[in-house]
Short mmCIF file of C-alpha atoms in Angstrom, two decimals:
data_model
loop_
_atom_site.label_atom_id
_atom_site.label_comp_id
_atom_site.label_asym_id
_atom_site.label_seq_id
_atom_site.Cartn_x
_atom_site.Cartn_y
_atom_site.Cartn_z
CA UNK A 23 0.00 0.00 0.00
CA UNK A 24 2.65 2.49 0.66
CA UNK A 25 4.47 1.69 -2.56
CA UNK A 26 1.24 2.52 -4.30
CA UNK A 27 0.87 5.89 -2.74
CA UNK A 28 4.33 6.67 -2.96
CA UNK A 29 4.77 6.04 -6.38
CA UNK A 30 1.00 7.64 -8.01
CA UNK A 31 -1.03 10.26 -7.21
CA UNK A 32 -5.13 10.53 -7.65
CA UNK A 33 -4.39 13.35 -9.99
CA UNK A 34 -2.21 10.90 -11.86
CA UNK A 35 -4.37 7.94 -11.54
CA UNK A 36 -7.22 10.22 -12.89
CA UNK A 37 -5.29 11.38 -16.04
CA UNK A 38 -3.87 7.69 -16.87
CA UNK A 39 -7.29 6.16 -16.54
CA UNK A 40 -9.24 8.73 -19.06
CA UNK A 41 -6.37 8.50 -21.59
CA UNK A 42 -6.33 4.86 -21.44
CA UNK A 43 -10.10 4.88 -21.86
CA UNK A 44 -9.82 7.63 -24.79
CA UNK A 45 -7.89 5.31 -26.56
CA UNK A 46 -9.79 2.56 -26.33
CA UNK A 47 -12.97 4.32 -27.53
CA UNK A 48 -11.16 5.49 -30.58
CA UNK A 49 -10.59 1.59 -30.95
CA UNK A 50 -14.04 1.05 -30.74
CA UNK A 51 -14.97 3.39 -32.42
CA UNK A 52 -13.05 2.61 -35.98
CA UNK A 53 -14.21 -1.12 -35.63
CA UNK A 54 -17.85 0.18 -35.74
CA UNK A 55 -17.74 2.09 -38.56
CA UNK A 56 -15.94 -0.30 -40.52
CA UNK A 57 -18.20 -3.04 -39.78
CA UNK A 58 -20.79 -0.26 -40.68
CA UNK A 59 -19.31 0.44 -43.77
CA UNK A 60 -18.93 -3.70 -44.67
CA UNK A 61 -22.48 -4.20 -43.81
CA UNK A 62 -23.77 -0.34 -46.27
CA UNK A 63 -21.40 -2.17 -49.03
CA UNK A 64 -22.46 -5.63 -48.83
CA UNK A 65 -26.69 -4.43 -49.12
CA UNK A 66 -26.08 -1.41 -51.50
CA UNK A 67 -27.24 -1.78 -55.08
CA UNK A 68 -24.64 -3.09 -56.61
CA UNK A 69 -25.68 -2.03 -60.07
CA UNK A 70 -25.56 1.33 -58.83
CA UNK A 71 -22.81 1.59 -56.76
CA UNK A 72 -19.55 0.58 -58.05
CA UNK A 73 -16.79 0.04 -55.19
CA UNK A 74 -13.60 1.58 -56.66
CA UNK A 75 -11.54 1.45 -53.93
CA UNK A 76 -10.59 2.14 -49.99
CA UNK A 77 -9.55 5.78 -48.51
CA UNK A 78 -8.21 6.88 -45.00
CA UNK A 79 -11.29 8.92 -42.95
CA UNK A 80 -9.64 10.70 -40.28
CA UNK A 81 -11.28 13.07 -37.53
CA UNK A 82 -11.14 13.77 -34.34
CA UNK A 83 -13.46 12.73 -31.96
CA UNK A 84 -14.21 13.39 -27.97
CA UNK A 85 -12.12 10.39 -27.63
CA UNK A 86 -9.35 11.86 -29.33
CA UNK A 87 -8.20 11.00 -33.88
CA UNK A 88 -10.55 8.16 -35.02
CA UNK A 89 -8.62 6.47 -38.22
CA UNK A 90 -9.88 4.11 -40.89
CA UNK A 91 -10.26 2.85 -44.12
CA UNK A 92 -14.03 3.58 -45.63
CA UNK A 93 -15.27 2.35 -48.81
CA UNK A 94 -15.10 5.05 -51.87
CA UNK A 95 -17.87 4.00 -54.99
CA UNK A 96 -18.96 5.71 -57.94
CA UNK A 97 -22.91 6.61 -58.47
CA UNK A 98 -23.17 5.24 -61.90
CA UNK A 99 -26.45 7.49 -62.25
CA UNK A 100 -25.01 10.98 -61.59
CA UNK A 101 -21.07 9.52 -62.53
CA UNK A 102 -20.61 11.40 -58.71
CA UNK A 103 -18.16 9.89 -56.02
CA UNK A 104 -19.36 9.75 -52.76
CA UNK A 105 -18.72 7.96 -49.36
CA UNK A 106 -21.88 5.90 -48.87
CA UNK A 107 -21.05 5.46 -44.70
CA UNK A 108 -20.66 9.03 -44.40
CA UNK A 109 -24.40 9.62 -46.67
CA UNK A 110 -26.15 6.77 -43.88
CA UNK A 111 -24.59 8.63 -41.12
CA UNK A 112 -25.03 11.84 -42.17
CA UNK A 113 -21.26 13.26 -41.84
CA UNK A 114 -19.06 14.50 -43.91
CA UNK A 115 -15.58 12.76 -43.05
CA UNK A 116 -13.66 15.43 -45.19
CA UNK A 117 -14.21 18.19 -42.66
CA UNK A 118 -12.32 15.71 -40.06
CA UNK A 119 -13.90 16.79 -37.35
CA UNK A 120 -17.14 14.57 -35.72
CA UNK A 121 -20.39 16.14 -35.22
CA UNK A 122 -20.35 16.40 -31.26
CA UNK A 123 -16.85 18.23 -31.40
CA UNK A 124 -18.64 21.06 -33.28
CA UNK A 125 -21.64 21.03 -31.44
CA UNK A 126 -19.45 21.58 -28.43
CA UNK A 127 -16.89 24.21 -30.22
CA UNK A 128 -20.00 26.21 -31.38
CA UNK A 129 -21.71 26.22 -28.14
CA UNK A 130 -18.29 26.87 -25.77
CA UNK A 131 -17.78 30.11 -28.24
CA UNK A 132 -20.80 31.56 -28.11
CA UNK A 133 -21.49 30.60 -24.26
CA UNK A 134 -18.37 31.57 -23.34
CA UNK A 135 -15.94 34.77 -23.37
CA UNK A 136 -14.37 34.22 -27.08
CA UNK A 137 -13.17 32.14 -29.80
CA UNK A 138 -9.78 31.60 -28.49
CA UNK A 139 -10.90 30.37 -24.94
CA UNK A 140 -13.07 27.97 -26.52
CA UNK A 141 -10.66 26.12 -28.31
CA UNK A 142 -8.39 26.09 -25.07
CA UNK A 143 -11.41 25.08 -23.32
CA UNK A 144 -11.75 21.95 -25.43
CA UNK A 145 -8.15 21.17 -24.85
CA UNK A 146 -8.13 20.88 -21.34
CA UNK A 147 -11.30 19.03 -21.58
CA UNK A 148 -10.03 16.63 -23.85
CA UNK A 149 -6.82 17.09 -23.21
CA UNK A 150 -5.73 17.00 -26.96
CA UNK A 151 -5.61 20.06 -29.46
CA UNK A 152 -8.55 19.64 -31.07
CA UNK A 153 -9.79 22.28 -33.16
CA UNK A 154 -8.15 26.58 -33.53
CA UNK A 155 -10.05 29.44 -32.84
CA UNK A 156 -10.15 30.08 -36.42
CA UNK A 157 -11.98 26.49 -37.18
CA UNK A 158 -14.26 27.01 -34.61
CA UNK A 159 -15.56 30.39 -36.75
CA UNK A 160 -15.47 28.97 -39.36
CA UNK A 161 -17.94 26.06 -38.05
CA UNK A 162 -20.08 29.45 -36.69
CA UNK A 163 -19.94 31.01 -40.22
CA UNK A 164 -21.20 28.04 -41.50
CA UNK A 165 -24.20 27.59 -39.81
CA UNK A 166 -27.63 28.24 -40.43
CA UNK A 167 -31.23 29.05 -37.63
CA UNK A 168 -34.16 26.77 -38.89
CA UNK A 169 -37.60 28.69 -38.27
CA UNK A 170 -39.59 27.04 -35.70
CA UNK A 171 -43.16 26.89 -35.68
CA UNK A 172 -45.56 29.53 -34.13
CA UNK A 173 -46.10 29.64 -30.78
CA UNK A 174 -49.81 29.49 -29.54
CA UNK A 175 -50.55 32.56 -27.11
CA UNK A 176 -51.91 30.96 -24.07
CA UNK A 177 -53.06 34.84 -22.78
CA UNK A 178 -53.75 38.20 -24.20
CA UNK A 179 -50.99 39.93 -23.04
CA UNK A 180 -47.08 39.87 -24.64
CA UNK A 181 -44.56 41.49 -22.07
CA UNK A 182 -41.18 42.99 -24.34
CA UNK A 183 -37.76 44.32 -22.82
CA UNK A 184 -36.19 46.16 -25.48
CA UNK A 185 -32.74 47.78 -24.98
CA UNK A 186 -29.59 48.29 -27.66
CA UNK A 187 -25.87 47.36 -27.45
CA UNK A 188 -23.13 48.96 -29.46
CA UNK A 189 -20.74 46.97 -30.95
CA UNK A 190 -17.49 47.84 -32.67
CA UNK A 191 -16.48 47.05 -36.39
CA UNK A 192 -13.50 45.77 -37.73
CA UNK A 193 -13.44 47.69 -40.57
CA UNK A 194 -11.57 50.70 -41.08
CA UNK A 195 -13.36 54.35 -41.56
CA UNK A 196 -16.66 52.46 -40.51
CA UNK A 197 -18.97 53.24 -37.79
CA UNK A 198 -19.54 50.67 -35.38
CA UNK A 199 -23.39 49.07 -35.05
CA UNK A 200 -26.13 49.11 -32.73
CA UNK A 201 -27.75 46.31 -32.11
CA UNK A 202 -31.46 46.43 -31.18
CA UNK A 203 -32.52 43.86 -28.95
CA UNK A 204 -35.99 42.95 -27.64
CA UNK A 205 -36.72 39.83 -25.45
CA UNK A 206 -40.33 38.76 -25.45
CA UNK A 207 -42.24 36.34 -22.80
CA UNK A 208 -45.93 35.08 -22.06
CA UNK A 209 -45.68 35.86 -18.35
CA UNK A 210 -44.23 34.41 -15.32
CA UNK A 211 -44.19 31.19 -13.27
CA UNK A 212 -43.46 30.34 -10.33
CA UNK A 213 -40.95 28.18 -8.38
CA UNK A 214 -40.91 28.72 -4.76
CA UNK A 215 -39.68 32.26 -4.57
CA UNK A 216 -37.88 32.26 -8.14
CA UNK A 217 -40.04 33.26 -10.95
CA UNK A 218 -39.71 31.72 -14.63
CA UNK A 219 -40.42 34.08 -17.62
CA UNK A 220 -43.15 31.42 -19.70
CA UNK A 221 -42.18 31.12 -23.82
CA UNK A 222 -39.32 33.28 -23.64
CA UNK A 223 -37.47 34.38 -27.19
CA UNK A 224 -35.75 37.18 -28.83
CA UNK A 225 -35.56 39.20 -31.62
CA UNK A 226 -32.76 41.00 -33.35
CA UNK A 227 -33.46 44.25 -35.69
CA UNK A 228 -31.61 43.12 -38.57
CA UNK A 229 -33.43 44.35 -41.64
CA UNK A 230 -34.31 47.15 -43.73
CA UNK A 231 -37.65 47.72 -42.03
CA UNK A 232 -38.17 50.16 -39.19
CA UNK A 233 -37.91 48.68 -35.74
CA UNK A 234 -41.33 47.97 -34.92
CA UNK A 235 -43.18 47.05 -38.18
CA UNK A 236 -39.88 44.23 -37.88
CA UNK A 237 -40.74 43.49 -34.68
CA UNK A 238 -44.32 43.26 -35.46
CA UNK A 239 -44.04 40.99 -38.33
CA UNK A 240 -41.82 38.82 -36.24
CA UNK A 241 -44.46 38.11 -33.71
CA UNK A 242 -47.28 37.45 -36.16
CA UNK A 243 -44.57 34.56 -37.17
CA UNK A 244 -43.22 33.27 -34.10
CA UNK A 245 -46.18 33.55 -31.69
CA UNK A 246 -50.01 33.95 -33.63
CA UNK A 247 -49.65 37.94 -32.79
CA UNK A 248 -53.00 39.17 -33.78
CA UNK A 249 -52.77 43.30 -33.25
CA UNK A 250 -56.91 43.35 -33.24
CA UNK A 251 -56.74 41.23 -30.04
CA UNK A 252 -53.51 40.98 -28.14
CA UNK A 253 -52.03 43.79 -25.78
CA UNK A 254 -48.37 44.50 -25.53
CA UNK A 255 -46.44 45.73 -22.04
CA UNK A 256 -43.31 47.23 -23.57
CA UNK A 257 -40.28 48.18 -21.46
CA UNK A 258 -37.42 50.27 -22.35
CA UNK A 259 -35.22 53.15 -21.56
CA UNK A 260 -36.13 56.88 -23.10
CA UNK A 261 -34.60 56.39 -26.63
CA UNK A 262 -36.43 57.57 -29.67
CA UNK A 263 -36.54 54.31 -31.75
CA UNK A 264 -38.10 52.49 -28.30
CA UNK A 265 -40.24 55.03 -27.48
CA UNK A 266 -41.93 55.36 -30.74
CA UNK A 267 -43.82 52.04 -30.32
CA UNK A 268 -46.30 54.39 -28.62
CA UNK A 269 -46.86 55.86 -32.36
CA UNK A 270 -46.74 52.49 -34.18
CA UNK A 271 -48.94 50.71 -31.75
CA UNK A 272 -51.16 52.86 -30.25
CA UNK A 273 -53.90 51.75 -27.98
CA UNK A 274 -52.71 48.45 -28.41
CA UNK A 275 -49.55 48.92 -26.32
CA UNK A 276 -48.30 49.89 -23.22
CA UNK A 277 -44.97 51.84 -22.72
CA UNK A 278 -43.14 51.33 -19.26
CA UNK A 279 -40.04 53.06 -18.88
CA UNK A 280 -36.95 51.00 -17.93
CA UNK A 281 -37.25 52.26 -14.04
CA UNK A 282 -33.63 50.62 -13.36
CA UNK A 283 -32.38 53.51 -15.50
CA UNK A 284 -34.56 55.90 -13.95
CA UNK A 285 -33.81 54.92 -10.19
CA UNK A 286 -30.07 55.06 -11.47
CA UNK A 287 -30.34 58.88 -12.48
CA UNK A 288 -32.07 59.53 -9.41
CA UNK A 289 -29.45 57.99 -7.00
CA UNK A 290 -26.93 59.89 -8.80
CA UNK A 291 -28.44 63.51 -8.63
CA UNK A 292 -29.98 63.01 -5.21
CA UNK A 293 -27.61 60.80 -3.19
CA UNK A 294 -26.62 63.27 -0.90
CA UNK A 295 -30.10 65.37 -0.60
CA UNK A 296 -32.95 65.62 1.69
CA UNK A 297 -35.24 64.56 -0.71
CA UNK A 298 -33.88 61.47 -1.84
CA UNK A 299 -35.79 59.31 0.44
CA UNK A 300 -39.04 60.79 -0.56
CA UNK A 301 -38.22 60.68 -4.37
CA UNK A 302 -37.59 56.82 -4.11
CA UNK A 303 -40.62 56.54 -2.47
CA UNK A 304 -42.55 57.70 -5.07
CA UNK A 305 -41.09 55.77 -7.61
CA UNK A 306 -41.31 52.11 -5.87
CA UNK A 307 -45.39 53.29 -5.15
CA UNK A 308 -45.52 53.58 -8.82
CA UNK A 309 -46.54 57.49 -8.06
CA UNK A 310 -45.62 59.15 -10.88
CA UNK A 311 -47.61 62.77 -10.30
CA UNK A 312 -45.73 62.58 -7.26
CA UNK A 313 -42.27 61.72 -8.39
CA UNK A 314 -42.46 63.79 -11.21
CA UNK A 315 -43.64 66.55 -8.77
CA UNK A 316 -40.44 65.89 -5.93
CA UNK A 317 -38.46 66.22 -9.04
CA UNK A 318 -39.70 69.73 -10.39
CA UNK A 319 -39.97 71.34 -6.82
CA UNK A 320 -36.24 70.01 -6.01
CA UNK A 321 -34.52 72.10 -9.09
CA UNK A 322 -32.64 74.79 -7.79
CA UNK A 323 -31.65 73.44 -4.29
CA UNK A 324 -28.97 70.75 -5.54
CA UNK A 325 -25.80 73.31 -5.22
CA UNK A 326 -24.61 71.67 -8.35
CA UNK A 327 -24.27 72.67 -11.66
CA UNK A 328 -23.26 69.29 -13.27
CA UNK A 329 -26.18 67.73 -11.05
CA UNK A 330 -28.79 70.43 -11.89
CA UNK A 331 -28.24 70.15 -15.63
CA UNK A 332 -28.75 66.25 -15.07
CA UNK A 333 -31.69 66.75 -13.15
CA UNK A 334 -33.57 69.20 -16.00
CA UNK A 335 -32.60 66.38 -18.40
CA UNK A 336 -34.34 63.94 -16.39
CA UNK A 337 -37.54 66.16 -16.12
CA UNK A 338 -37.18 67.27 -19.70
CA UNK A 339 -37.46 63.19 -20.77
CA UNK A 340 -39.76 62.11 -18.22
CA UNK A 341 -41.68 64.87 -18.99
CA UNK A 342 -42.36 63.53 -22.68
CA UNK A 343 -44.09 59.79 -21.21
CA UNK A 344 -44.99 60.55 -17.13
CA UNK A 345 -47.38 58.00 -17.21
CA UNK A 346 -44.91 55.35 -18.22
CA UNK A 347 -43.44 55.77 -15.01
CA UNK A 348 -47.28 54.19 -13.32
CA UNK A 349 -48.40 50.92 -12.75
CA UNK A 350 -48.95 49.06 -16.22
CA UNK A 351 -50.97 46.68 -14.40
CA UNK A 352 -53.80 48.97 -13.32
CA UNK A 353 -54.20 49.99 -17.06
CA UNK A 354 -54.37 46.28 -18.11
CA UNK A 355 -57.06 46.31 -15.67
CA UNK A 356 -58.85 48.87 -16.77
CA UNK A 357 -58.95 47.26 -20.58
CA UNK A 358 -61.10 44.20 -18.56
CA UNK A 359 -57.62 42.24 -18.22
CA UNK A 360 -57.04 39.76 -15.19
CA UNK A 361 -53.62 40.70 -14.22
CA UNK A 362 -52.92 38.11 -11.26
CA UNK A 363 -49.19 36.60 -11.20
CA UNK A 364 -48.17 39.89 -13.54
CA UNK A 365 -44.83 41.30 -12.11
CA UNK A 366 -43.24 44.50 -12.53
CA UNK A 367 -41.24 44.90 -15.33
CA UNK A 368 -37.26 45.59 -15.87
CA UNK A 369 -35.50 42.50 -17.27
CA UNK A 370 -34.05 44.48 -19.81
CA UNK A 371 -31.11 45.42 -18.37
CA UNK A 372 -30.52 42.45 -17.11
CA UNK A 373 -31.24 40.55 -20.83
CA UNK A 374 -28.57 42.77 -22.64
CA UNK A 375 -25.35 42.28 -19.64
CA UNK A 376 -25.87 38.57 -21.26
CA UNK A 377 -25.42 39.65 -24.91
CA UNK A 378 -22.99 42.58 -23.86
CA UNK A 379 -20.53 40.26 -21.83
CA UNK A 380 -19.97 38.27 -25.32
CA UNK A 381 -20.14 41.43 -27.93
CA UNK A 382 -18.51 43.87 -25.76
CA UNK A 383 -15.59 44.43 -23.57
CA UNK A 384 -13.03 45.23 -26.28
CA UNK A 385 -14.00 43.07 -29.57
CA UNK A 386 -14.93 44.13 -32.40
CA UNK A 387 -17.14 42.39 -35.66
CA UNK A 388 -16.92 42.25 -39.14
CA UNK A 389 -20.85 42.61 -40.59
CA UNK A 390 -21.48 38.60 -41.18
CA UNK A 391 -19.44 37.80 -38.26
CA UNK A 392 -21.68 40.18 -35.89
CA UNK A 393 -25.03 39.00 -37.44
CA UNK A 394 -24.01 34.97 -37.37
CA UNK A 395 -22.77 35.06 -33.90
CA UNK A 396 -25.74 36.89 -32.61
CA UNK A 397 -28.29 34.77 -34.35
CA UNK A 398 -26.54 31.57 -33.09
CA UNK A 399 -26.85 33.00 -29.64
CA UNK A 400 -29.96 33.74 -29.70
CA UNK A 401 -30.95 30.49 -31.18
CA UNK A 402 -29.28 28.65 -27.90
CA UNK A 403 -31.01 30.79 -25.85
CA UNK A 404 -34.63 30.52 -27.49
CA UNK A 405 -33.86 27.17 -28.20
CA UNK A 406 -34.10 26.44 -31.72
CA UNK A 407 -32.61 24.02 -34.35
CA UNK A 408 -29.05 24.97 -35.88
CA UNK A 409 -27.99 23.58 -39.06
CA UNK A 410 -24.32 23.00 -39.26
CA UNK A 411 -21.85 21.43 -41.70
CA UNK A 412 -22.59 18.21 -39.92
CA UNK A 413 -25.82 18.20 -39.47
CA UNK A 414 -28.71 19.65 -37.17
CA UNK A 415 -27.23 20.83 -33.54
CA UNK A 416 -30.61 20.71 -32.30
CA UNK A 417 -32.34 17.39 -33.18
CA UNK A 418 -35.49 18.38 -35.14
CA UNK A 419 -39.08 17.59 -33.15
CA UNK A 420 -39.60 14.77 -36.56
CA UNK A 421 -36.09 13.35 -35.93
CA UNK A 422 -36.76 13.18 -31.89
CA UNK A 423 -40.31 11.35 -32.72
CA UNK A 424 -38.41 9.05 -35.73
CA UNK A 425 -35.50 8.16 -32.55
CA UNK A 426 -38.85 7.37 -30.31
CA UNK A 427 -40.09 4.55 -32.71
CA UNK A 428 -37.03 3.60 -34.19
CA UNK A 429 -34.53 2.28 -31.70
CA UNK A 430 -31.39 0.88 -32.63
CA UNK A 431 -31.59 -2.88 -32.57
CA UNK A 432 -30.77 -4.59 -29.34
CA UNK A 433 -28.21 -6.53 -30.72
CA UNK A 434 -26.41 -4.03 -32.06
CA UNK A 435 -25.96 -1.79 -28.72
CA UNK A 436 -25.13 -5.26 -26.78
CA UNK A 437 -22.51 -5.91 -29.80
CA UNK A 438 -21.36 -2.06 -29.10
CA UNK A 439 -21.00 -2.60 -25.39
CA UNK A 440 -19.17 -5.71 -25.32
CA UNK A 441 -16.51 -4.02 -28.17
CA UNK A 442 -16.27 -1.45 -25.57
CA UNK A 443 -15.41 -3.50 -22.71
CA UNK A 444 -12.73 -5.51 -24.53
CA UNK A 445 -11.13 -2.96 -25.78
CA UNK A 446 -11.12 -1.40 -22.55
CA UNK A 447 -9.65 -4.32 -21.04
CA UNK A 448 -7.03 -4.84 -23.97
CA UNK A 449 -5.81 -1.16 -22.69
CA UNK A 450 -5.61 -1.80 -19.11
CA UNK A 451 -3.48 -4.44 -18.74
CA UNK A 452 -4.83 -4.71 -14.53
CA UNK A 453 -8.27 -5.80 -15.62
CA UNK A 454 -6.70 -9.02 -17.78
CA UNK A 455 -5.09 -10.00 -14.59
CA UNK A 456 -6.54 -12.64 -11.80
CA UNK A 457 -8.98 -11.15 -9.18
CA UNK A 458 -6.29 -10.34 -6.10
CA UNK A 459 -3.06 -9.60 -8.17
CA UNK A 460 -1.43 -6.78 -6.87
CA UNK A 461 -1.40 -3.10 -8.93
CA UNK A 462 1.22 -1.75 -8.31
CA UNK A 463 2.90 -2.62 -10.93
CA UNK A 464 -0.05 -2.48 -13.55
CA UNK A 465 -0.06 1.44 -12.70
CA UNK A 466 3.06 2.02 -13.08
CA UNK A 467 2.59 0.93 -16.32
CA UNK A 468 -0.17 2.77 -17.41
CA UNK A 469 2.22 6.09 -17.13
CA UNK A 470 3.58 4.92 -20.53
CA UNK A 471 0.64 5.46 -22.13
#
């Protein structure tokens, strides 16, 4: 026993093990697609198919390199080349890379804080180099969102945070681009104390269109929006492109200004004063005559020119939409509209830190790099199917139901275990031994590996 713990380390032991185990997965791994490929080649039609000859497929794996030899025939009705294993699995060997590494790259980069720490990620959690920074935008580049279908509305009312992020360009001479952002949800449910927003997605302003009629068009698609029946609660911050939803949508809207921003400004002019108390009172009782009214009466007593100036600001935009700083729920109520469970609103700040955190802090995007990225992002977060070089990142709802009734055959995943375990035990020469044999020895020479 002391020999053992003298001479290895659980850290050691740990590494060993999964590289031993790597390896023999890769084994595994080859030998089933080559008895794949025997059994595609020996029920293809023959008179169709014409088996010219053998190449290498090479890619790497979560295991680590996978190598073989794959049959190569000719289509002798389109005079085409093709790989029939990599058609029946539906891969594309050339790209050398398996399907589950570039689900993984994808997701890591856009999860995560860039390109480059992705690809390091992988390494360390593979512990081989697997695939650059440059590959994995590439694979990004090269993907495409599938539309999903329209989401029944299960209420009347739509609640939408709507903020923008600048981003930087790449491009020289050229102004960087604001991206306008809205996140839209049914509602909220909830878990003990924590609240779930219900049906959550987003939407990116990304064409030629004016914000809302884009937005508008975009909920028709995505959730039955029907503007004769349903009632929006927008939230947002003072801008001129949010604000004007007022104008677009009319009585079927509600505007609710962003009151993070507001309590922000407030705490910064009237930190120090008397008043400040009274002010924030007003705003958390949803009082806006009285707020608006601490804030008008409280001009000329800050003994600060800087803060004054603020403060007119403040009144001068608040001034344009007081009643957005009210309760949104009492003018629901007022329509006929049961508002129980509603909360307030103000998740928009909160929405863009996510995007900002990945499309901030320093970078900056070519056009099609922005616009990809984002739209992959946003497809994680709502959810939906990604079409990659490999395939679909997000199994399709027909695919899921087609898995459902279609198992693979018993036999086969027996045949797949029992590959697994001998080649497990080929590679770790301990478990060949008699039950009782000492280890030492057997782990010393696993460091070889």
């Amino acid at each position: 026993m002391k020999d053992i713990i003298s001479t290895l380390t659980m850290k050691e032991l740990e590494q060993i093990t999964y590289r031993a185990l790597q390896e023999s997965f890769s084994q595994v791994m080859a030998e089933t697609l080559q008895e794949l490929d025997e059994a595609i080649a020996s029920g293809r039609d023959k008179k169709r198919f014409y088996l010219k000859d053998k190449r290498t497929l090479k890619f790497e794996s979560v295991f680590g390199q996978v190598e073989l030899k794959r049959n190569f025939y000719q289509d002798r009705e389109t005079g085409k080349y093709v790989y029939l294993l990599d058609q029946y699995l539906a891969f594309d060997g050339t790209k050398g890379m398996s399907p589950v590494v570039q689900d993984l790259a994808i997701e890591l980069a856009v999860t995560g804080v860039s390109y480059r720490q992705a690809g390091v990620a992988m390494e360390k959690l593979l512990g081989y180099s697997v695939i650059s920074h440059e590959g994995i935008r590439q694979q990004l580049l090269n993907t495409e969102i599938i539309p999903e279908e329209s989401v029944p509305l299960e209420q009347e009312v739509l609640f939408v945070e709507v903020d923008g992020l600048y981003t930087k360009s790449q491009e020289k001479g050229k102004k960087g681009r604001e991206v306008k952002i809205a996140s839209i949800h049914q509602g909220w449910e909830m878990n003990g104390k924590r609240a779930r927003l219900v049906e959550k997605r987003h939407f990116i302003h990304e064409g030629n269109l004016p914000f809302w009629e884009e937005f508008e068009q975009y909920l028709m698609t995505t959730y039955q929006y029907d503007p004769t029946k349903h009632q929006l609660v927008i939230n947002g911050d003072g801008a001129k492109w949010i604000t004007s939803c007022r104008d677009y949508f009319r009585h079927n809207a509600i505007f609710v200004i962003d009151r993070f921003h507001v309590a922000r400004d407030v705490q910064r002019i009237f930190r120090e004063h008397s008043r400040y108390r009274s002010i924030r009172k007003k705003l958390a009782a949803y009082d806006w005559e009285g707020f608006m009214a601490e804030l008008n009466s409280a001009v000329g007593t800050l003994e600060n020119e800087k803060k004054e100036e603020r403060l007119e600001e403040l009144i001068a935009q608040l001034s344009q939409y007081p009643e957005a700083l009210g309760d949104y729920r009492k003018k629901l109520e007022k329509k006929g509209i049961d508002t129980t469970g509603f909360r307030p609103m103000g998740s928009a700040e909160g929405a863009m830190s996510v995007f900002a955190r990945r499309l901030k802090n320093g970078r900056s995007w070519s056009k099609e790099g922005l616009g990809k990225f984002i739209d992959v992002m946003v497809a994680l977060k709502d959810n939906l199917e990604i079409k990659t070089l490999h395939g679909i990142l997000e199994q399709t709802q027909e695919r899921k139901q087609e898995l459902k009734a279609e198992k693979p055959p018993k036999h086969f995943v027996e045949k797949l275990k029992d590959s697994a375990a001998e080649a497990t035990r080929n590679n770790l020469g301990y478990l060949k031994q008699a039950i009782g044999k000492p280890i030492t020895a057997a782990l010393k020479g696993l460091r070889g590996i």
